[in-house]
Structure formats: structure tokens, C-alpha cells
Amino acid sequence: MLALLDDALSREGPMLFLTGAGISAESGIPTFRGPEGYWTIGSKNYRAEELATYEAFTRMPEEVWAWYLYRRSVCRAASANAAHLALVELERALGDRFLLITQNVDGLHLRAGSTPARTFQIHGNIDYLRCEDESPEELHPRIREIPAGISLEWPKTRRIADAERALLQCCGRGRWSRPHVLWFDESYDEPLFRFESSMDAVRRASLVVVIGTSGATTLPSHIVNVAAHRRVPMLVVNQDESPFTQIAERLSSAAVLRGTATQYVPAITRALIERA
Ligand code: APR
């Protein structure tokens, strides 16, 4: 690991950290595809994966919203862990040389203290909503926090009350706002999800560190494939095998750190700070 970090420090370009649900698992937020994962367990009435689609939202907005408000309550009950905090410390040391790309919608990186400008939330943020109309930004900011009148405690079976429905139907002529997340039947873009900026960053990166993701989504796969192709020093932190650990095992420019995020991320960031 140290030789790869030294190689990275001798190069130009951003140090890119790509995180997935595994980094928040030790904060108590279920992953998606693990034994207790959201996609594994599902909800009371629907397969969870079906709820995470635009198609489901247009058919049953209340059910989809209630499920996201439940998930938001799970995220809000959690606190950042040592891995999130280590990345904040590294960002302070590296400044603009640091970039965080997260698939997590839990907002824990930002709550830990990561800077929004250097944190690309490529799947959105569960604390936010947006309208899909084209109203001017100053009259109707597209992305904004879920209103305070919506409870932060949300048991799985709770339904939306009338007053809450009025707050969520805030998109002109009483139309529904939507959770600010990327759904399975939607595509990455630059304005909302920083697709081009992420690809640009990995083309210039001096280091890529992949933490706690199963490699099931396309932008993270592009990032790892570009890093592998460029032979950029790469570390993959995961307690289990994934397509990304398999790629890293085949490369002399990469290494797998088999274990949890809190076990390895603080050690990586400490080594970088000491050697920078
Ligand atoms: N430390 C490190 N890795 C861990 C830990 C941990 N404490 N706990 C679990 N993992 C690993 C798992 O082994 C798995 O490889 O984290 C990964 C989590 O995988 P997923 O549940 O698939 O989550 P993620 O990769 O973030 O999912 C990507 O899929 O449906 C979408 O939008 C959703 O953003 C999500 C995306």
C-alpha cells in the first residue's frame, strides 16, 4: 500500500476517493445488496428495487415518498464514523487535490464535514427534493432541503399526513416534488449528478481509492476501468469480493485491502498526510 501511495504522491492530479454503502455500514445504515440490504429485504408491499424507479413514482408517488422518508429517518439517526472523518481530515490537508465521489445518498460525508464543492453526490441526497419543471432558479430553486414540517422520525409503515402532502406537493399547481435521487430507470447527467466532472477527474487522477461498493452501477464502473487502463495507483477497500477487487487483484498498479472501511480508511489517509 505505501509504495502505491508514494507513486501517487509523485504524480500530478486529484486524489479521488469513491465511496459506496459499505462506508456507512459501520454507522448503522444498511447497504443495498448485503444480507440486511434494502434491495435484499424490500418493503412491506413492494420489492424495494421497484420503488426506486421513476416509473413507480409516477404511478404511486405517496408510497415512493413514504419509503424515502423512512430511509431518510434511518440516515438521520446515524452518525459519521471514523472513515468519513478521516476523509474530512485528508481533504483539509490536500485541499483542491482531494475529490470525493460518493454513491451514498445518506449525506454522511457532508454531515462529517466534507466540503460540498469537493463532494460529488452522484446518486443524489436523500435530504433533498426537487421539482421537475423549468422554473427560474431564483423563484423556485430546483434542489432544496425537505421542509422542516416533514418529520425526521419515520417508521417503515407510516403514511403521509395531509399537511405533509401539501408540503411535498410544492411544484406549481400542487404537483408532487420528488426525492433528489437517481433512480434505476434514469441516467447520470452533469447538472444534477456530475457525470462529466467525475469522468474528467479520473482521467487526471493520481490516485483512486474505492471504498465499500459492490460495483453494480455504471459511473463507478467507468471510473475503475479508466483508472485500471491508465495504471493509476488504486486501492480497493472491501470486506468482500467484488468486480472491483477482482480488477485490482490483476493489476500491479493496484491493491485490495480486505476489511472494513473504518479498519483501512484512517490508515490510508494518515499515511498520505504523513508522506505528502
Ligand atoms: N466496509 C467496507 N465494505 C463494506 C462494509 C464495510 N464495513 N460493509 C459492506 N461492505 C461492502 C459490501 O461487501 C459490498 O461490496 O460494501 C459493498 C456495498 O454494496 P451495495 O450494497 O451494492 O452498495 P453500493 O455499491 O453502494 O450500491 C451502489 O446501487 O442501487 C444502487 O443507488 C444505490 O448507490 C447505490 C448503488
GROMACS .gro file of C-alpha atoms and ligand atoms in nm:
model
  312
    1MET     CA    1   0.000   0.000   0.000
    2LEU     CA    2   0.274   0.250   0.093
    3ALA     CA    3   0.457   0.206  -0.239
    4LEU     CA    4   0.134   0.281  -0.426
    5LEU     CA    5   0.073   0.591  -0.213
    6ASP     CA    6   0.428   0.713  -0.278
    7ASP     CA    7   0.378   0.656  -0.651
    8ALA     CA    8   0.053   0.858  -0.631
    9LEU     CA    9   0.223   1.141  -0.441
   10SER     CA   10   0.490   1.166  -0.709
   11ARG     CA   11   0.224   1.228  -0.977
   12GLU     CA   12   0.013   1.531  -1.060
   13GLY     CA   13  -0.364   1.531  -1.045
   14PRO     CA   14  -0.650   1.482  -0.800
   15MET     CA   15  -0.666   1.205  -0.543
   16LEU     CA   16  -1.004   1.054  -0.595
   17PHE     CA   17  -1.199   0.867  -0.328
   18LEU     CA   18  -1.503   0.674  -0.450
   19THR     CA   19  -1.739   0.554  -0.177
   20GLY     CA   20  -2.041   0.324  -0.160
   21ALA     CA   21  -2.279   0.198   0.104
   22GLY     CA   22  -2.001  -0.003   0.272
   23ILE     CA   23  -1.850   0.315   0.420
   24SER     CA   24  -2.175   0.390   0.603
   25ALA     CA   25  -2.245   0.031   0.709
   26GLU     CA   26  -2.048   0.078   1.030
   27SER     CA   27  -2.264   0.384   1.105
   28GLY     CA   28  -2.564   0.151   1.108
   29ILE     CA   29  -2.711   0.225   0.765
   30PRO     CA   30  -2.797  -0.093   0.577
   31THR     CA   31  -2.621  -0.148   0.244
   32PHE     CA   32  -2.826  -0.232  -0.065
   33ARG     CA   33  -2.712  -0.578  -0.164
   34GLY     CA   34  -2.586  -0.720   0.170
   35PRO     CA   35  -2.787  -0.973   0.380
   36GLU     CA   36  -2.979  -0.690   0.553
   37GLY     CA   37  -2.969  -0.468   0.244
   38TYR     CA   38  -3.255  -0.254   0.114
   39TRP     CA   39  -3.268  -0.440  -0.216
   40THR     CA   40  -3.245  -0.776  -0.038
   41ILE     CA   41  -3.520  -0.723   0.218
   42GLY     CA   42  -3.765  -0.500   0.037
   43SER     CA   43  -4.059  -0.311   0.183
   44LYS     CA   44  -4.393  -0.428   0.314
   45ASN     CA   45  -4.585  -0.410  -0.011
   46TYR     CA   46  -4.335  -0.381  -0.293
   47ARG     CA   47  -3.995  -0.510  -0.391
   48ALA     CA   48  -3.771  -0.223  -0.287
   49GLU     CA   49  -3.586  -0.213  -0.616
   50GLU     CA   50  -3.918  -0.147  -0.792
   51LEU     CA   51  -3.977   0.156  -0.569
   52ALA     CA   52  -3.651   0.316  -0.680
   53THR     CA   53  -3.778   0.399  -1.028
   54TYR     CA   54  -3.932   0.699  -1.195
   55GLU     CA   55  -4.197   0.465  -1.328
   56ALA     CA   56  -4.305   0.369  -0.973
   57PHE     CA   57  -4.301   0.734  -0.864
   58THR     CA   58  -4.538   0.839  -1.142
   59ARG     CA   59  -4.773   0.551  -1.055
   60MET     CA   60  -4.765   0.579  -0.673
   61PRO     CA   61  -4.591   0.896  -0.553
   62GLU     CA   62  -4.714   0.865  -0.195
   63GLU     CA   63  -4.577   0.514  -0.145
   64VAL     CA   64  -4.243   0.607  -0.302
   65TRP     CA   65  -4.216   0.925  -0.094
   66ALA     CA   66  -4.306   0.741   0.229
   67TRP     CA   67  -4.034   0.482   0.158
   68TYR     CA   68  -3.774   0.755   0.102
   69LEU     CA   69  -3.883   0.938   0.417
   70TYR     CA   70  -3.839   0.614   0.610
   71ARG     CA   71  -3.491   0.569   0.462
   72ARG     CA   72  -3.412   0.933   0.540
   73SER     CA   73  -3.503   0.871   0.905
   74VAL     CA   74  -3.259   0.578   0.914
   75CYS     CA   75  -2.986   0.801   0.770
   76ARG     CA   76  -3.059   1.086   1.011
   77ALA     CA   77  -3.041   0.852   1.311
   78ALA     CA   78  -2.687   0.756   1.207
   79SER     CA   79  -2.363   0.944   1.271
   80ALA     CA   80  -2.046   0.967   1.069
   81ASN     CA   81  -1.782   0.706   1.153
   82ALA     CA   82  -1.402   0.709   1.161
   83ALA     CA   83  -1.379   0.651   0.786
   84HIS     CA   84  -1.596   0.953   0.698
   85LEU     CA   85  -1.400   1.167   0.946
   86ALA     CA   86  -1.064   1.051   0.810
   87LEU     CA   87  -1.165   1.172   0.463
   88VAL     CA   88  -1.255   1.513   0.608
   89GLU     CA   89  -0.910   1.538   0.765
   90LEU     CA   90  -0.743   1.439   0.439
   91GLU     CA   91  -0.944   1.697   0.246
   92ARG     CA   92  -0.819   1.964   0.489
   93ALA     CA   93  -0.461   1.855   0.422
   94LEU     CA   94  -0.487   1.819   0.043
   95GLY     CA   95  -0.728   2.100  -0.043
   96ASP     CA   96  -0.809   2.104  -0.414
   97ARG     CA   97  -0.605   1.793  -0.472
   98PHE     CA   98  -0.878   1.597  -0.292
   99LEU     CA   99  -1.201   1.480  -0.457
  100LEU     CA  100  -1.476   1.264  -0.311
  101ILE     CA  101  -1.724   1.087  -0.537
  102THR     CA  102  -1.997   0.917  -0.339
  103GLN     CA  103  -2.285   0.696  -0.442
  104ASN     CA  104  -2.436   0.737  -0.098
  105VAL     CA  105  -2.748   0.946  -0.062
  106ASP     CA  106  -2.721   0.941   0.320
  107GLY     CA  107  -2.545   1.278   0.338
  108LEU     CA  108  -2.300   1.145   0.599
  109HIS     CA  109  -1.992   1.276   0.419
  110LEU     CA  110  -2.131   1.630   0.429
  111ARG     CA  111  -2.251   1.594   0.787
  112ALA     CA  112  -1.898   1.476   0.879
  113GLY     CA  113  -1.758   1.798   0.730
  114SER     CA  114  -1.661   1.717   0.370
  115THR     CA  115  -1.691   2.026   0.151
  116PRO     CA  116  -1.989   2.024  -0.090
  117ALA     CA  117  -1.775   2.159  -0.376
  118ARG     CA  118  -1.536   1.864  -0.349
  119THR     CA  119  -1.808   1.603  -0.285
  120PHE     CA  120  -1.986   1.476  -0.594
  121GLN     CA  121  -2.307   1.305  -0.482
  122ILE     CA  122  -2.356   1.107  -0.800
  123HIS     CA  123  -2.679   0.942  -0.683
  124GLY     CA  124  -2.824   1.250  -0.510
  125ASN     CA  125  -2.902   1.316  -0.144
  126ILE     CA  126  -3.199   1.180   0.047
  127ASP     CA  127  -3.236   1.503   0.249
  128TYR     CA  128  -3.327   1.697  -0.065
  129LEU     CA  129  -3.615   1.721  -0.309
  130ARG     CA  130  -3.663   1.887  -0.641
  131CYS     CA  131  -3.928   1.981  -0.893
  132GLU     CA  132  -3.904   1.868  -1.249
  133ASP     CA  133  -4.034   2.188  -1.403
  134GLU     CA  134  -3.812   2.454  -1.555
  135SER     CA  135  -3.893   2.742  -1.319
  136PRO     CA  136  -3.618   3.002  -1.284
  137GLU     CA  137  -3.368   2.911  -1.014
  138GLU     CA  138  -3.432   3.222  -0.801
  139LEU     CA  139  -3.809   3.173  -0.792
  140HIS     CA  140  -3.805   2.804  -0.738
  141PRO     CA  141  -3.463   2.658  -0.650
  142ARG     CA  142  -3.454   2.318  -0.813
  143ILE     CA  143  -3.285   2.131  -0.534
  144ARG     CA  144  -3.373   2.214  -0.177
  145GLU     CA  145  -3.393   2.054   0.163
  146ILE     CA  146  -3.702   1.857   0.251
  147PRO     CA  147  -3.915   2.104   0.451
  148ALA     CA  148  -3.886   2.109   0.829
  149GLY     CA  149  -4.256   2.023   0.859
  150ILE     CA  150  -4.182   1.669   0.741
  151SER     CA  151  -4.095   1.453   1.041
  152LEU     CA  152  -3.741   1.319   1.070
  153GLU     CA  153  -3.871   1.014   1.252
  154TRP     CA  154  -4.049   0.790   1.009
  155PRO     CA  155  -4.137   0.429   1.097
  156LYS     CA  156  -4.146   0.197   0.796
  157THR     CA  157  -4.525   0.174   0.781
  158ARG     CA  158  -4.605   0.543   0.845
  159ARG     CA  159  -4.817   0.710   0.579
  160ILE     CA  160  -4.801   1.072   0.465
  161ALA     CA  161  -5.036   1.306   0.657
  162ASP     CA  162  -5.242   1.573   0.478
  163ALA     CA  163  -5.024   1.863   0.597
  164GLU     CA  164  -4.712   1.678   0.484
  165ARG     CA  165  -4.865   1.600   0.146
  166ALA     CA  166  -4.923   1.973   0.096
  167LEU     CA  167  -4.555   2.040   0.169
  168LEU     CA  168  -4.440   1.778  -0.079
  169GLN     CA  169  -4.685   1.890  -0.348
  170CYS     CA  170  -4.495   2.213  -0.394
  171CYS     CA  171  -4.418   2.217  -0.765
  172GLY     CA  172  -4.669   2.459  -0.904
  173ARG     CA  173  -5.040   2.383  -0.929
  174GLY     CA  174  -4.997   2.130  -0.648
  175ARG     CA  175  -4.776   1.891  -0.839
  176TRP     CA  176  -4.552   1.648  -0.650
  177SER     CA  177  -4.190   1.725  -0.583
  178ARG     CA  178  -3.963   1.421  -0.600
  179PRO     CA  179  -3.674   1.289  -0.390
  180HIS     CA  180  -3.342   1.419  -0.522
  181VAL     CA  181  -3.200   1.077  -0.605
  182LEU     CA  182  -3.107   0.893  -0.923
  183TRP     CA  183  -3.347   0.609  -0.998
  184PHE     CA  184  -3.279   0.282  -1.179
  185ASP     CA  185  -3.463   0.392  -1.494
  186GLU     CA  186  -3.283   0.728  -1.510
  187SER     CA  187  -2.941   0.833  -1.643
  188TYR     CA  188  -2.647   1.015  -1.497
  189ASP     CA  189  -2.603   1.373  -1.616
  190GLU     CA  190  -2.371   1.661  -1.538
  191PRO     CA  191  -2.601   1.929  -1.392
  192LEU     CA  192  -2.757   1.708  -1.126
  193PHE     CA  193  -2.510   1.422  -1.080
  194ARG     CA  194  -2.166   1.543  -1.202
  195PHE     CA  195  -2.115   1.271  -1.463
  196GLU     CA  196  -1.871   1.459  -1.688
  197SER     CA  197  -1.681   1.610  -1.396
  198SER     CA  198  -1.634   1.266  -1.243
  199MET     CA  199  -1.503   1.120  -1.570
  200ASP     CA  200  -1.274   1.418  -1.619
  201ALA     CA  201  -1.136   1.374  -1.267
  202VAL     CA  202  -1.047   1.008  -1.313
  203ARG     CA  203  -0.874   1.084  -1.644
  204ARG     CA  204  -0.643   1.320  -1.449
  205ALA     CA  205  -0.630   1.136  -1.115
  206SER     CA  206  -0.304   1.048  -0.943
  207LEU     CA  207  -0.474   0.803  -0.704
  208VAL     CA  208  -0.809   0.625  -0.690
  209VAL     CA  209  -0.932   0.474  -0.363
  210VAL     CA  210  -1.253   0.271  -0.388
  211ILE     CA  211  -1.433   0.208  -0.059
  212GLY     CA  212  -1.725  -0.023   0.017
  213THR     CA  213  -1.905  -0.063  -0.311
  214SER     CA  214  -2.022  -0.376  -0.490
  215GLY     CA  215  -1.955  -0.228  -0.834
  216ALA     CA  216  -2.311  -0.264  -0.960
  217THR     CA  217  -2.359   0.084  -1.108
  218THR     CA  218  -2.221   0.227  -1.430
  219LEU     CA  219  -2.040   0.550  -1.340
  220PRO     CA  220  -1.831   0.381  -1.067
  221SER     CA  221  -1.751   0.102  -1.316
  222HIS     CA  222  -1.633   0.358  -1.570
  223ILE     CA  223  -1.418   0.524  -1.303
  224VAL     CA  224  -1.249   0.198  -1.200
  225ASN     CA  225  -1.200   0.089  -1.561
  226VAL     CA  226  -1.040   0.419  -1.661
  227ALA     CA  227  -0.814   0.406  -1.355
  228ALA     CA  228  -0.715   0.047  -1.439
  229HIS     CA  229  -0.649   0.133  -1.802
  230ARG     CA  230  -0.433   0.431  -1.705
  231ARG     CA  231  -0.245   0.221  -1.445
  232VAL     CA  232  -0.317   0.489  -1.185
  233PRO     CA  233  -0.232   0.371  -0.832
  234MET     CA  234  -0.556   0.226  -0.699
  235LEU     CA  235  -0.663   0.082  -0.362
  236VAL     CA  236  -0.987  -0.110  -0.320
  237VAL     CA  237  -1.118  -0.138   0.037
  238ASN     CA  238  -1.386  -0.403   0.078
  239GLN     CA  239  -1.459  -0.679   0.324
  240ASP     CA  240  -1.594  -0.898   0.041
  241GLU     CA  241  -1.509  -0.978  -0.316
  242SER     CA  242  -1.649  -0.751  -0.589
  243PRO     CA  243  -1.577  -0.684  -0.957
  244PHE     CA  244  -1.352  -0.403  -0.834
  245THR     CA  245  -1.147  -0.626  -0.602
  246GLN     CA  246  -1.107  -0.868  -0.893
  247ILE     CA  247  -0.978  -0.592  -1.123
  248ALA     CA  248  -0.740  -0.468  -0.853
  249GLU     CA  249  -0.604  -0.818  -0.791
  250ARG     CA  250  -0.495  -0.846  -1.154
  251LEU     CA  251  -0.303  -0.516  -1.162
  252SER     CA  252   0.044  -0.434  -1.030
  253SER     CA  253  -0.074  -0.070  -1.004
  254ALA     CA  254  -0.350  -0.166  -0.756
  255ALA     CA  255  -0.405  -0.345  -0.426
  256VAL     CA  256  -0.701  -0.485  -0.236
  257LEU     CA  257  -0.736  -0.405   0.134
  258ARG     CA  258  -0.968  -0.677   0.252
  259GLY     CA  259  -1.154  -0.546   0.557
  260THR     CA  260  -1.390  -0.274   0.669
  261ALA     CA  261  -1.382   0.096   0.591
  262THR     CA  262  -1.301   0.200   0.948
  263GLN     CA  263  -1.018  -0.054   0.955
  264TYR     CA  264  -0.843   0.084   0.648
  265VAL     CA  265  -0.951   0.436   0.552
  266PRO     CA  266  -0.796   0.615   0.855
  267ALA     CA  267  -0.469   0.425   0.791
  268ILE     CA  268  -0.467   0.533   0.424
  269THR     CA  269  -0.540   0.897   0.499
  270ARG     CA  270  -0.284   0.909   0.783
  271ALA     CA  271  -0.015   0.764   0.556
  272LEU     CA  272  -0.097   1.020   0.285
  273ILE     CA  273  -0.088   1.312   0.528
  274GLU     CA  274   0.243   1.196   0.676
  275ARG     CA  275   0.405   1.143   0.336
  276ALA     CA  276   0.265   1.441   0.146
  277APR     N1  277  -1.650  -0.176   0.495
  277APR     C1  278  -1.618  -0.192   0.365
  277APR     N2  279  -1.701  -0.251   0.276
  277APR     C2  280  -1.818  -0.297   0.322
  277APR     C3  281  -1.858  -0.283   0.456
  277APR     C4  282  -1.767  -0.220   0.545
  277APR     N3  283  -1.795  -0.203   0.674
  277APR     N4  284  -1.982  -0.337   0.469
  277APR     C5  285  -2.019  -0.379   0.349
  277APR     N5  286  -1.920  -0.356   0.258
  277APR     C6  287  -1.919  -0.381   0.114
  277APR     C7  288  -2.003  -0.498   0.068
  277APR     O1  289  -1.925  -0.616   0.068
  277APR     C8  290  -2.040  -0.457  -0.074
  277APR     O2  291  -1.937  -0.492  -0.166
  277APR     O3  292  -1.982  -0.267   0.055
  277APR     C9  293  -2.047  -0.305  -0.064
  277APR    C10  294  -2.189  -0.250  -0.062
  277APR     O4  295  -2.251  -0.282  -0.184
  277APR     P1  296  -2.401  -0.236  -0.219
  277APR     O5  297  -2.494  -0.276  -0.109
  277APR     O6  298  -2.433  -0.288  -0.354
  277APR     O7  299  -2.393  -0.077  -0.218
  277APR     P2  300  -2.332   0.018  -0.330
  277APR     O8  301  -2.219  -0.047  -0.402
  277APR     O9  302  -2.305   0.149  -0.266
  277APR    O10  303  -2.454   0.034  -0.427
  277APR    C11  304  -2.441   0.121  -0.534
  277APR    O11  305  -2.662   0.084  -0.605
  277APR    O12  306  -2.890   0.066  -0.609
  277APR    C12  307  -2.785   0.149  -0.607
  277APR    O13  308  -2.825   0.370  -0.564
  277APR    C13  309  -2.785   0.253  -0.499
  277APR    O14  310  -2.593   0.395  -0.452
  277APR    C14  311  -2.639   0.261  -0.458
  277APR    C15  312  -2.571   0.184  -0.568
   0.00000   0.00000   0.00000
